[in-house]
Short mmCIF file of C-alpha atoms and ligand atoms in Angstrom, two decimals:
data_model
loop_
_atom_site.label_atom_id
_atom_site.label_comp_id
_atom_site.label_asym_id
_atom_site.label_seq_id
_atom_site.Cartn_x
_atom_site.Cartn_y
_atom_site.Cartn_z
CA MET A 1 0.08 0.07 -0.10
CA LYS A 2 2.92 2.10 0.21
CA ASN A 3 3.01 5.10 -2.05
CA THR A 4 5.98 5.10 -4.48
CA PRO A 5 7.37 8.45 -5.69
CA GLU A 6 6.18 7.45 -9.10
CA SER A 7 2.66 6.90 -8.17
CA SER A 8 2.74 9.99 -5.89
CA LEU A 9 4.11 11.82 -9.06
CA ASP A 10 0.81 10.80 -10.77
CA VAL A 11 -1.41 12.47 -8.09
CA GLY A 12 -2.10 16.17 -8.72
CA HIS A 13 -0.52 15.67 -12.13
CA THR A 14 -2.17 17.47 -14.75
CA GLY A 15 -1.23 14.66 -17.36
CA HIS A 16 1.87 16.37 -18.80
CA PRO A 17 5.12 15.60 -16.97
CA GLY A 18 6.86 18.58 -16.07
CA GLU A 19 3.97 21.21 -16.38
CA LEU A 20 2.59 21.21 -12.71
CA VAL A 21 0.46 24.27 -12.22
CA GLY A 22 2.32 26.92 -10.27
CA VAL A 23 4.56 24.38 -8.44
CA GLY A 24 8.05 23.16 -9.28
CA GLU A 25 8.71 19.33 -9.46
CA ASP A 26 11.22 19.61 -6.66
CA VAL A 27 8.61 20.92 -4.17
CA TRP A 28 6.41 18.01 -5.09
CA MET A 29 9.30 15.72 -4.45
CA ASP A 30 9.65 17.43 -1.20
CA VAL A 31 6.22 16.81 -0.20
CA ILE A 32 6.17 13.34 -1.03
CA HIS A 33 9.26 12.66 0.76
CA LYS A 34 7.90 14.26 3.98
CA MET A 35 4.60 12.07 3.61
CA ASP A 36 6.85 9.13 3.38
CA GLU A 37 8.75 9.94 6.52
CA VAL A 38 5.35 10.65 8.35
CA TYR A 39 4.04 7.40 7.28
CA SER A 40 6.99 5.29 8.26
CA ASP A 41 6.85 7.22 11.74
CA LEU A 42 3.08 6.10 11.97
CA LEU A 43 4.03 2.57 11.28
CA GLN A 44 6.86 2.69 13.95
CA TYR A 45 4.19 4.15 16.41
CA GLU A 46 1.72 1.63 15.62
CA VAL A 47 4.34 -1.30 16.38
CA ALA A 48 5.30 0.31 19.57
CA LEU A 49 1.55 0.74 20.55
CA GLU A 50 0.86 -2.72 19.65
CA GLU A 51 3.89 -3.75 22.24
CA LYS A 52 2.49 -1.58 24.94
CA ASN A 53 -0.82 -2.86 24.42
CA ALA A 54 0.28 -6.49 24.81
CA LYS A 55 2.39 -5.59 28.08
CA LEU A 56 -0.71 -3.69 29.31
CA GLU A 57 -2.80 -6.72 28.74
CA GLU A 58 -0.28 -9.02 30.45
CA SER A 59 -0.08 -6.87 33.41
CA GLN A 60 -3.80 -6.59 33.65
CA GLN A 61 -4.16 -10.40 33.63
CA PHE A 62 -1.36 -10.51 36.24
CA ILE A 63 -3.44 -8.17 38.52
CA LEU A 64 -6.73 -10.14 37.49
CA SER A 65 -5.21 -13.27 38.68
CA VAL A 66 -3.91 -11.92 42.01
CA LEU A 67 -7.00 -10.31 42.73
CA THR A 68 -8.93 -13.62 42.02
CA ALA A 69 -6.51 -15.54 44.11
CA MET A 70 -7.03 -13.42 47.14
CA SER A 71 -9.19 -15.12 49.76
CA ASP A 72 -9.23 -11.60 51.61
CA ILE A 73 -11.60 -9.21 50.31
CA LEU A 74 -10.48 -6.08 48.53
CA VAL A 75 -12.40 -2.77 47.91
CA ILE A 76 -11.00 0.09 45.78
CA CYS A 77 -12.95 3.42 46.71
CA GLY A 78 -12.98 6.99 45.51
CA ARG A 79 -12.42 9.76 48.24
CA ASP A 80 -16.02 9.66 49.36
CA GLY A 81 -16.30 5.90 49.44
CA THR A 82 -17.68 5.26 46.17
CA ILE A 83 -16.65 1.67 44.95
CA GLU A 84 -14.28 1.81 42.06
CA ASP A 85 -13.60 -1.92 41.92
CA VAL A 86 -13.73 -5.15 43.89
CA ASN A 87 -12.10 -8.54 43.98
CA PRO A 88 -14.02 -11.87 43.48
CA ALA A 89 -13.79 -12.65 47.31
CA LEU A 90 -16.18 -9.89 48.00
CA GLU A 91 -18.48 -10.85 45.25
CA VAL A 92 -18.57 -14.30 46.78
CA ILE A 93 -19.35 -12.95 50.26
CA THR A 94 -21.77 -10.50 49.22
CA GLY A 95 -23.23 -12.35 46.28
CA ARG A 96 -23.38 -9.28 44.12
CA LYS A 97 -21.31 -8.95 40.74
CA ALA A 98 -18.54 -6.40 40.64
CA ALA A 99 -20.61 -4.60 37.93
CA ASP A 100 -23.55 -3.89 40.54
CA LEU A 101 -21.10 -2.65 43.17
CA ARG A 102 -19.32 -0.16 41.27
CA GLY A 103 -20.58 3.23 41.80
CA THR A 104 -22.17 2.31 45.20
CA SER A 105 -20.86 3.46 48.48
CA VAL A 106 -18.61 0.88 50.44
CA PHE A 107 -20.31 1.78 53.56
CA ASP A 108 -23.67 0.28 52.13
CA LEU A 109 -21.59 -3.24 52.51
CA PHE A 110 -21.77 -3.03 56.26
CA ALA A 111 -24.35 -5.30 58.19
CA ASP A 112 -26.66 -2.60 59.98
CA ALA A 113 -26.83 0.99 60.53
CA ASP A 114 -24.48 0.78 63.82
CA ALA A 115 -21.89 -0.71 61.90
CA ARG A 116 -22.25 1.69 58.98
CA VAL A 117 -21.71 4.60 61.31
CA LEU A 118 -18.64 2.91 62.95
CA ALA A 119 -17.39 2.31 59.43
CA ARG A 120 -17.86 5.92 58.31
CA ALA A 121 -15.90 6.94 61.30
CA ARG A 122 -13.24 4.32 61.47
CA LEU A 123 -12.45 3.54 57.86
CA ASN A 124 -12.25 6.94 56.19
CA VAL A 125 -8.84 7.25 55.66
CA SER A 126 -8.70 9.12 52.04
CA CYS A 127 -8.08 12.67 54.05
CA GLY A 128 -4.68 11.62 54.65
CA ASP A 129 -5.26 10.18 58.11
CA ASP A 130 -3.21 7.36 59.46
CA GLU A 131 -3.91 3.84 58.10
CA VAL A 132 -6.39 1.71 60.03
CA HIS A 133 -5.45 -1.93 60.98
CA ASP A 134 -7.41 -4.96 62.33
CA CYS A 135 -10.83 -2.84 62.93
CA GLU A 136 -13.43 -5.53 63.15
CA LEU A 137 -16.89 -4.76 61.60
CA PRO A 138 -19.71 -6.98 60.60
CA LEU A 139 -20.45 -7.20 56.60
CA ARG A 140 -23.76 -8.10 55.41
CA ALA A 141 -23.50 -11.67 53.56
CA HIS A 142 -25.44 -12.77 50.62
CA ASP A 143 -28.00 -14.49 52.78
CA GLY A 144 -28.51 -11.55 55.08
CA ALA A 145 -26.26 -12.84 57.88
CA SER A 146 -23.71 -10.57 59.38
CA VAL A 147 -20.02 -11.73 58.90
CA PRO A 148 -17.46 -10.39 61.22
CA VAL A 149 -14.57 -9.26 59.08
CA SER A 150 -11.25 -7.68 60.18
CA PHE A 151 -10.53 -4.58 57.89
CA ASN A 152 -7.45 -2.81 57.11
CA CYS A 153 -7.63 0.39 55.26
CA THR A 154 -5.01 2.40 53.48
CA PRO A 155 -5.35 5.84 51.68
CA ARG A 156 -4.22 5.80 47.79
CA PHE A 157 -2.63 8.52 45.87
CA ASN A 158 -1.84 9.49 42.29
CA ALA A 159 1.77 9.93 40.96
CA VAL A 160 1.73 13.54 42.03
CA GLY A 161 0.68 12.61 45.58
CA LYS A 162 -2.93 13.67 45.07
CA SER A 163 -5.46 11.57 47.31
CA LEU A 164 -7.64 9.42 45.20
CA GLY A 165 -9.43 7.51 47.93
CA MET A 166 -8.87 4.39 49.84
CA VAL A 167 -8.18 0.88 49.45
CA VAL A 168 -9.92 -1.31 51.89
CA THR A 169 -9.05 -5.09 52.52
CA GLY A 170 -10.71 -7.38 55.06
CA ARG A 171 -10.48 -11.05 56.25
CA PRO A 172 -13.54 -12.84 57.70
CA VAL A 173 -12.69 -13.65 61.46
CA GLY A 174 -15.69 -16.01 62.00
CA GLU A 175 -14.05 -19.21 61.24
CA LEU A 176 -10.97 -18.31 63.23
CA ARG A 177 -13.00 -16.94 66.15
CA LYS A 178 -15.13 -20.17 66.21
CA ALA A 179 -12.00 -22.35 66.42
CA TYR A 180 -10.48 -20.11 69.05
CA GLN A 181 -13.77 -20.15 71.07
CA ALA A 182 -13.67 -23.95 70.77
CA LEU A 183 -10.31 -24.13 71.90
CA THR A 184 -10.85 -21.68 74.77
CA GLN A 185 -13.88 -23.86 75.92
CA ALA A 186 -11.69 -27.01 75.50
CA HIS A 187 -8.93 -25.30 77.69
CA ASP A 188 -11.29 -24.20 80.15
CA ASP A 189 -13.07 -27.65 80.47
CA LEU A 190 -9.77 -29.25 80.90
CA LYS A 191 -8.57 -26.69 83.61
CA ARG A 192 -11.77 -27.61 85.51
CA THR A 193 -11.27 -31.37 85.19
CA GLN A 194 -7.73 -30.80 86.47
CA GLN A 195 -9.06 -28.94 89.42
CA GLN A 196 -11.58 -31.52 90.25
CA LEU A 197 -9.07 -34.17 90.09
CA LEU A 198 -6.68 -32.17 92.21
CA HIS A 199 -9.61 -31.61 94.45
CA SER A 200 -10.63 -35.21 94.62
CA GLU A 201 -7.07 -36.26 95.15
CA LYS A 202 -6.73 -33.83 97.92
CA MET A 203 -10.02 -35.21 99.58
CA ALA A 204 -9.03 -38.85 99.01
CA SER A 205 -5.57 -38.06 100.89
CA LEU A 206 -7.50 -35.96 103.37
CA GLY A 207 -9.51 -38.97 104.03
CA ARG A 208 -6.89 -41.41 104.51
CA LEU A 209 -5.03 -38.90 106.77
CA VAL A 210 -8.18 -38.22 108.98
CA ALA A 211 -8.82 -42.04 109.13
CA GLY A 212 -5.11 -42.60 110.26
CA VAL A 213 -5.04 -39.67 112.60
CA ALA A 214 -8.27 -40.49 114.23
CA HIS A 215 -7.24 -43.95 114.85
CA GLU A 216 -3.86 -42.75 116.50
CA LEU A 217 -5.62 -40.20 118.71
CA ASN A 218 -8.31 -42.71 119.77
CA ASN A 219 -5.80 -44.55 121.92
CA PRO A 220 -4.31 -41.90 123.96
CA ILE A 221 -7.62 -40.11 124.31
CA SER A 222 -9.45 -43.06 125.46
CA PHE A 223 -6.98 -43.81 128.10
CA ILE A 224 -7.17 -40.17 129.24
CA ILE A 225 -10.79 -40.39 129.43
CA GLY A 226 -10.48 -43.87 131.50
CA ASN A 227 -7.84 -42.44 133.88
CA VAL A 228 -9.91 -38.97 134.51
CA HIS A 229 -13.01 -41.13 135.36
CA ALA A 230 -11.14 -43.14 137.95
CA LEU A 231 -9.67 -39.91 139.22
CA ARG A 232 -13.04 -38.57 139.73
CA ARG A 233 -14.17 -41.67 141.59
CA TYR A 234 -10.99 -41.52 143.86
CA ALA A 235 -11.54 -37.81 144.34
CA GLU A 236 -15.26 -38.56 145.59
CA ARG A 237 -13.94 -41.09 148.03
CA LEU A 238 -11.00 -39.05 149.16
CA GLY A 239 -13.45 -36.01 149.81
CA GLN A 240 -15.48 -38.45 151.94
CA TYR A 241 -12.75 -39.60 153.94
CA LEU A 242 -11.32 -36.23 154.51
CA ALA A 243 -14.66 -34.91 155.43
CA ALA A 244 -14.92 -37.64 158.06
CA VAL A 245 -11.44 -36.76 159.54
CA HIS A 246 -12.29 -33.08 159.82
CA GLU A 247 -15.59 -33.59 161.62
CA GLY A 248 -13.44 -35.36 164.22
CA VAL A 249 -15.19 -38.81 164.13
CA PRO A 250 -13.73 -41.44 166.41
CA ALA A 251 -10.46 -43.06 165.28
CA GLU A 252 -12.11 -46.58 164.84
CA GLU A 253 -14.60 -45.09 162.50
CA VAL A 254 -11.95 -43.19 160.51
CA GLU A 255 -9.96 -46.54 160.34
CA HIS A 256 -12.93 -48.35 159.23
CA LEU A 257 -13.78 -45.63 156.64
CA ARG A 258 -10.22 -45.72 155.37
CA LYS A 259 -10.55 -49.56 154.77
CA ARG A 260 -13.83 -49.28 153.24
CA LEU A 261 -13.07 -46.55 150.85
CA ARG A 262 -9.90 -48.31 150.13
CA ILE A 263 -8.03 -44.99 150.68
CA ASP A 264 -4.46 -46.69 150.63
CA ARG A 265 -5.05 -48.23 147.22
CA ILE A 266 -5.99 -44.90 145.99
CA LEU A 267 -3.10 -43.11 147.24
CA VAL A 268 -0.81 -46.20 145.53
CA ASP A 269 -2.75 -45.60 142.23
CA LEU A 270 -2.88 -41.76 142.15
CA ASP A 271 0.56 -41.42 140.80
CA PRO A 272 0.54 -43.84 137.86
CA LEU A 273 -3.04 -42.62 136.85
CA ILE A 274 -1.75 -39.05 136.77
CA GLU A 275 1.46 -40.13 134.98
CA GLY A 276 -0.80 -41.97 132.43
CA THR A 277 -2.84 -39.25 131.82
CA ILE A 278 0.08 -36.90 131.16
CA GLU A 279 1.55 -39.41 128.81
CA GLY A 280 -1.80 -39.68 126.84
CA ALA A 281 -2.04 -35.99 126.63
CA GLU A 282 1.71 -35.60 125.58
CA ARG A 283 1.04 -38.39 123.07
CA THR A 284 -1.87 -36.48 121.71
CA ARG A 285 0.14 -33.35 121.58
CA GLU A 286 2.67 -35.21 119.45
CA ILE A 287 0.18 -36.35 116.87
CA VAL A 288 -1.03 -32.78 116.49
CA ASP A 289 2.42 -31.75 116.16
CA GLY A 290 3.00 -34.30 113.49
CA LEU A 291 -0.34 -33.21 111.90
CA LYS A 292 0.79 -29.60 111.74
CA ARG A 293 4.18 -30.66 110.13
CA PHE A 294 2.38 -32.63 107.63
CA SER A 295 -0.09 -29.85 106.79
CA ALA A 296 3.00 -27.15 106.56
CA VAL A 297 2.24 -25.31 103.16
CA ASP A 298 5.72 -23.87 102.95
CA ARG A 299 7.34 -25.22 99.93
CA ASN A 300 10.62 -23.63 100.90
CA GLU A 301 10.76 -24.97 104.39
CA GLN A 302 14.41 -25.64 105.37
CA GLN A 303 14.34 -27.66 108.79
CA ARG A 304 16.47 -30.20 110.05
CA PHE A 305 14.47 -33.31 110.71
CA ASP A 306 14.76 -37.09 111.28
CA LEU A 307 13.78 -38.99 108.07
CA ALA A 308 13.57 -42.22 110.03
CA GLU A 309 10.95 -40.60 112.33
CA VAL A 310 8.96 -39.10 109.34
CA ILE A 311 8.87 -42.63 107.60
CA GLU A 312 7.95 -44.51 110.79
CA ARG A 313 5.03 -41.90 111.25
CA ALA A 314 4.05 -42.23 107.49
CA VAL A 315 3.94 -46.12 107.82
CA ARG A 316 2.02 -45.80 111.16
CA TRP A 317 -0.80 -43.53 109.49
CA VAL A 318 -1.18 -45.62 106.39
CA CYS A 319 -1.12 -48.77 108.28
CA GLN A 320 -4.02 -47.75 110.62
CA ALA A 321 -6.25 -47.23 107.75
CA GLU A 322 -5.17 -50.21 106.04
CA ARG A 323 -6.15 -53.97 106.22
CA LYS A 324 -4.42 -55.81 109.07
CA THR A 325 -2.56 -58.25 106.80
CA PHE A 326 -0.64 -55.60 105.44
CA LYS A 327 2.86 -55.63 106.94
CA VAL A 328 5.59 -53.13 106.76
CA ALA A 329 9.23 -54.14 107.83
CA MET A 330 11.34 -51.13 108.55
CA GLU A 331 14.99 -52.13 108.43
CA PHE A 332 16.60 -48.97 109.13
CA SER A 333 17.46 -47.16 112.39
CA GLY A 334 17.46 -43.36 113.12
CA PRO A 335 18.36 -40.82 113.18
CA LEU A 336 18.67 -39.98 109.45
CA PRO A 337 19.10 -36.21 109.49
CA VAL A 338 17.69 -34.47 106.41
CA ILE A 339 17.25 -30.79 105.50
CA GLY A 340 13.94 -29.65 104.18
CA SER A 341 10.23 -30.12 104.79
CA ALA A 342 9.21 -33.02 107.03
CA GLY A 343 5.57 -32.44 106.06
CA GLN A 344 6.50 -32.69 102.39
CA MET A 345 8.66 -35.74 102.71
CA GLN A 346 6.05 -37.58 104.97
CA GLN A 347 3.52 -36.90 101.84
CA VAL A 348 5.98 -38.65 99.74
CA ALA A 349 6.37 -41.61 102.10
CA MET A 350 2.95 -42.01 102.55
CA ASN A 351 2.29 -42.20 98.87
CA LEU A 352 4.95 -44.90 98.68
CA VAL A 353 3.62 -46.85 101.28
CA GLN A 354 -0.06 -46.47 100.15
CA ASN A 355 0.84 -47.39 96.57
CA ALA A 356 2.67 -50.66 97.91
CA ALA A 357 -0.49 -51.38 100.24
CA ASP A 358 -2.72 -51.00 96.91
CA ALA A 359 -0.23 -52.99 94.70
CA THR A 360 -0.32 -56.10 97.23
CA ARG A 361 -4.12 -56.16 97.57
CA LEU A 362 -4.17 -59.81 95.99
CA THR A 363 -0.83 -61.02 97.24
CA ASP A 364 -0.63 -63.61 100.08
CA LEU A 365 1.35 -62.21 103.08
CA PRO A 366 1.59 -58.62 101.58
CA THR A 367 4.50 -56.94 102.81
CA LEU A 368 6.59 -53.76 102.19
CA ARG A 369 10.23 -53.74 103.07
CA ILE A 370 11.88 -50.37 103.66
CA ALA A 371 15.81 -50.59 103.93
CA ALA A 372 18.21 -47.82 104.16
CA GLU A 373 21.82 -47.70 103.17
CA GLN A 374 24.11 -44.65 103.48
CA VAL A 375 26.53 -43.95 100.83
CA SER A 376 29.33 -41.29 100.51
CA THR A 377 29.47 -39.23 97.18
CA ALA A 378 31.45 -36.39 95.99
CA GLN A 379 28.47 -34.21 97.07
CA GLY A 380 28.68 -35.53 100.71
CA PRO A 381 26.77 -38.33 102.53
CA ARG A 382 23.57 -39.41 100.90
CA ILE A 383 20.79 -41.90 102.24
CA LEU A 384 19.20 -44.61 100.08
CA LEU A 385 15.72 -45.61 101.05
CA ARG A 386 14.31 -48.56 99.19
CA PHE A 387 10.74 -49.49 99.37
CA VAL A 388 10.39 -53.06 98.16
CA ASP A 389 6.95 -54.61 98.06
CA ASN A 390 5.78 -58.20 96.98
CA GLY A 391 3.12 -57.06 94.59
CA PRO A 392 2.91 -57.88 90.85
CA GLY A 393 5.40 -55.08 90.06
CA ILE A 394 4.83 -52.44 87.32
CA ALA A 395 3.84 -53.53 84.03
CA PRO A 396 6.95 -52.90 81.49
CA ALA A 397 4.81 -50.48 79.36
CA HIS A 398 4.02 -48.52 82.42
CA LEU A 399 7.39 -47.98 83.91
CA ALA A 400 8.14 -45.01 81.91
CA HIS A 401 4.93 -43.45 82.76
CA VAL A 402 4.33 -43.78 86.49
CA PHE A 403 5.96 -40.37 87.49
CA ASP A 404 3.77 -38.69 84.61
CA PRO A 405 0.97 -36.52 86.10
CA PHE A 406 -2.41 -38.32 86.07
CA PHE A 407 -0.82 -41.52 85.25
CA THR A 408 -3.02 -44.25 87.26
CA THR A 409 -3.86 -47.69 86.75
CA LYS A 410 -6.32 -47.52 89.51
CA PRO A 411 -10.07 -47.28 89.25
CA VAL A 412 -11.82 -43.87 88.81
CA GLY A 413 -12.20 -42.31 92.41
CA GLN A 414 -9.58 -44.48 93.82
CA GLY A 415 -6.37 -42.78 92.49
CA THR A 416 -5.54 -39.66 90.51
CA GLY A 417 -2.33 -40.48 89.41
CA LEU A 418 -0.79 -37.58 91.04
CA GLY A 419 0.93 -39.30 93.94
CA LEU A 420 4.32 -40.04 92.45
CA SER A 421 4.51 -36.93 90.04
CA ILE A 422 3.95 -34.72 93.33
CA SER A 423 6.52 -37.09 95.19
CA TYR A 424 9.11 -36.70 92.41
CA GLY A 425 8.72 -32.57 92.40
CA ILE A 426 9.16 -32.76 96.28
CA VAL A 427 12.37 -34.98 96.28
CA GLU A 428 13.99 -33.09 93.50
CA ARG A 429 13.41 -29.90 95.58
CA HIS A 430 15.13 -31.62 98.33
CA GLY A 431 18.30 -32.16 96.29
CA GLY A 432 17.46 -36.11 95.90
CA SER A 433 15.81 -38.39 93.49
CA LEU A 434 13.35 -40.93 93.08
CA ARG A 435 13.43 -44.02 91.03
CA ALA A 436 11.28 -47.10 90.17
CA GLU A 437 12.15 -50.52 89.07
CA ASN A 438 10.89 -54.10 88.93
CA LEU A 439 12.59 -56.65 90.69
CA PRO A 440 13.70 -59.91 89.14
CA ALA A 441 12.00 -61.93 91.81
CA GLY A 442 8.91 -59.96 91.33
CA GLY A 443 7.49 -56.86 92.98
CA ALA A 444 8.21 -53.16 92.79
CA ALA A 445 11.11 -51.26 94.30
CA PHE A 446 10.99 -47.35 94.63
CA THR A 447 14.34 -45.98 95.43
CA LEU A 448 14.40 -42.51 97.48
CA GLU A 449 17.88 -40.84 97.56
CA LEU A 450 18.48 -37.84 99.54
CA PRO A 451 21.44 -35.87 100.80
CA LEU A 452 21.98 -36.36 104.53
CA ALA A 453 22.44 -33.39 106.79
CA ARG A 454 26.05 -33.35 108.03
N1 ATP B 1 4.33 -50.42 94.24
C1 ATP B 1 3.75 -50.35 93.27
N2 ATP B 1 3.50 -51.48 92.25
C2 ATP B 1 2.85 -51.47 91.18
N3 ATP B 1 2.53 -50.33 90.72
C3 ATP B 1 2.75 -49.28 91.32
C4 ATP B 1 3.34 -49.13 92.43
N4 ATP B 1 3.17 -47.94 92.89
C5 ATP B 1 2.73 -47.29 91.84
N5 ATP B 1 2.49 -47.78 90.80
C6 ATP B 1 1.97 -47.46 89.64
O1 ATP B 1 2.06 -46.06 89.37
C7 ATP B 1 0.88 -45.58 89.26
C8 ATP B 1 0.92 -44.18 89.59
O2 ATP B 1 1.05 -44.17 90.94
P1 ATP B 1 0.69 -42.83 91.74
O3 ATP B 1 1.06 -42.67 93.12
O4 ATP B 1 1.30 -41.57 91.03
O5 ATP B 1 -0.84 -42.47 91.54
P2 ATP B 1 -1.90 -43.38 92.06
O6 ATP B 1 -1.70 -44.12 93.19
O7 ATP B 1 -2.67 -44.16 90.99
O8 ATP B 1 -2.98 -42.24 92.47
P3 ATP B 1 -2.70 -41.56 93.91
O9 ATP B 1 -1.60 -41.40 94.32
O10 ATP B 1 -3.31 -40.07 93.52
O11 ATP B 1 -3.82 -41.91 94.79
C9 ATP B 1 -0.21 -46.34 89.98
O12 ATP B 1 -1.38 -46.27 89.47
C10 ATP B 1 0.14 -47.95 89.67
O13 ATP B 1 -0.17 -48.18 88.48
MG1 MG B 2 -0.36 -43.12 94.79
#
């Protein structure tokens, strides 16, 4: 289609070459030359334009693919909040096409009047305010439901910094919130169950304790009561006798009264009776002292105490509430001085003895042997106490778990599985260790190792 100079020469030609009206041939040639240049420029522009167009299409396609892939919603608005464009995620949530949404107000997307007022106040950043982050507002979904969405809003500007409006992005938080709520609920339930378990463990050990203590107190109190009753009878007779003496009754009568009221016998009995009563009262005080020590809550108590005494008391208290056939052989002698909390150590010993009593429930001649051995180590003298029972031992699969909190093989209500885990912590705080093993001959052995006080 390109014009050749020859064909151009024909145009505007009168039919006689060299006879152009009023214009020289060189002028025509010049014009034709210029036209040619313009035409070739035009062609170049067209090629460049086509290239640019292809690039534009490519980048438009790129932007579209990004917008379509976004799961967050995106709204591009003008300065007054008029929607200029949205991404498919918003179309899905609102159930409206982008074409419908364009030209409407972004604030109409919100679920109710309150949310719209709030949105106008919070999301209006086109006047150059700060950006808004994580502003939670409800959006009206296609089914009319309100969907909580966490919005971010940023202003947008043109090349010379003039405000064009804002870009609003949002992420529905409903699912996240639901999952979070379910998690919180499960966590709360778990905490409550744990509290209940701890509580029932406390109640169970308190029950055992009270039974043991009640039994132990029963003995001295009953003989204190017996003695005091006898003392009252004796006091009456002595009063009768003294009254007769003071009234000045004849000597034979006084003598007779003395024999009848067995005054000499009373005088002989008085001392042992009072002695026995004092002993009983002291025994009671000792038990109460032990109880106070046991209930000592001070975790960091640092007192010197005799471990042998503590173990003996633990054995006594457990055995009093246990069946008569369960025997404990204590093969050690005190004193075994240890520094720490006697009450907590008693809790450890009581749990070990109680576990042995429970484990040997089906054993003939159920026995727990507690033996002690002193060893000297680089860190100083230590005491090894072995609690060996003749029960079935610990199942190999359970051996690694007996110190785990809440690990128990006992029926519900009979064990919380906290005994050994609490004991482990207590022994560690005392600078010692607690180990469990099965003996080749059968039965379980727990070794309690503690530093001895120098
Ligand atoms: N002497 C033992 N022989 C056999 N198994 C034992 C012995 N001592 C402990 N176990 C096992 O270890 C588990 C955990 O003991 P732990 O003292 O921690 O809890 P528990 O005795 O079950 O409950 P709790 O102490 O709260 O009453 C027991 O359930 C039992 O299976
Ligand atoms: Mg236990």
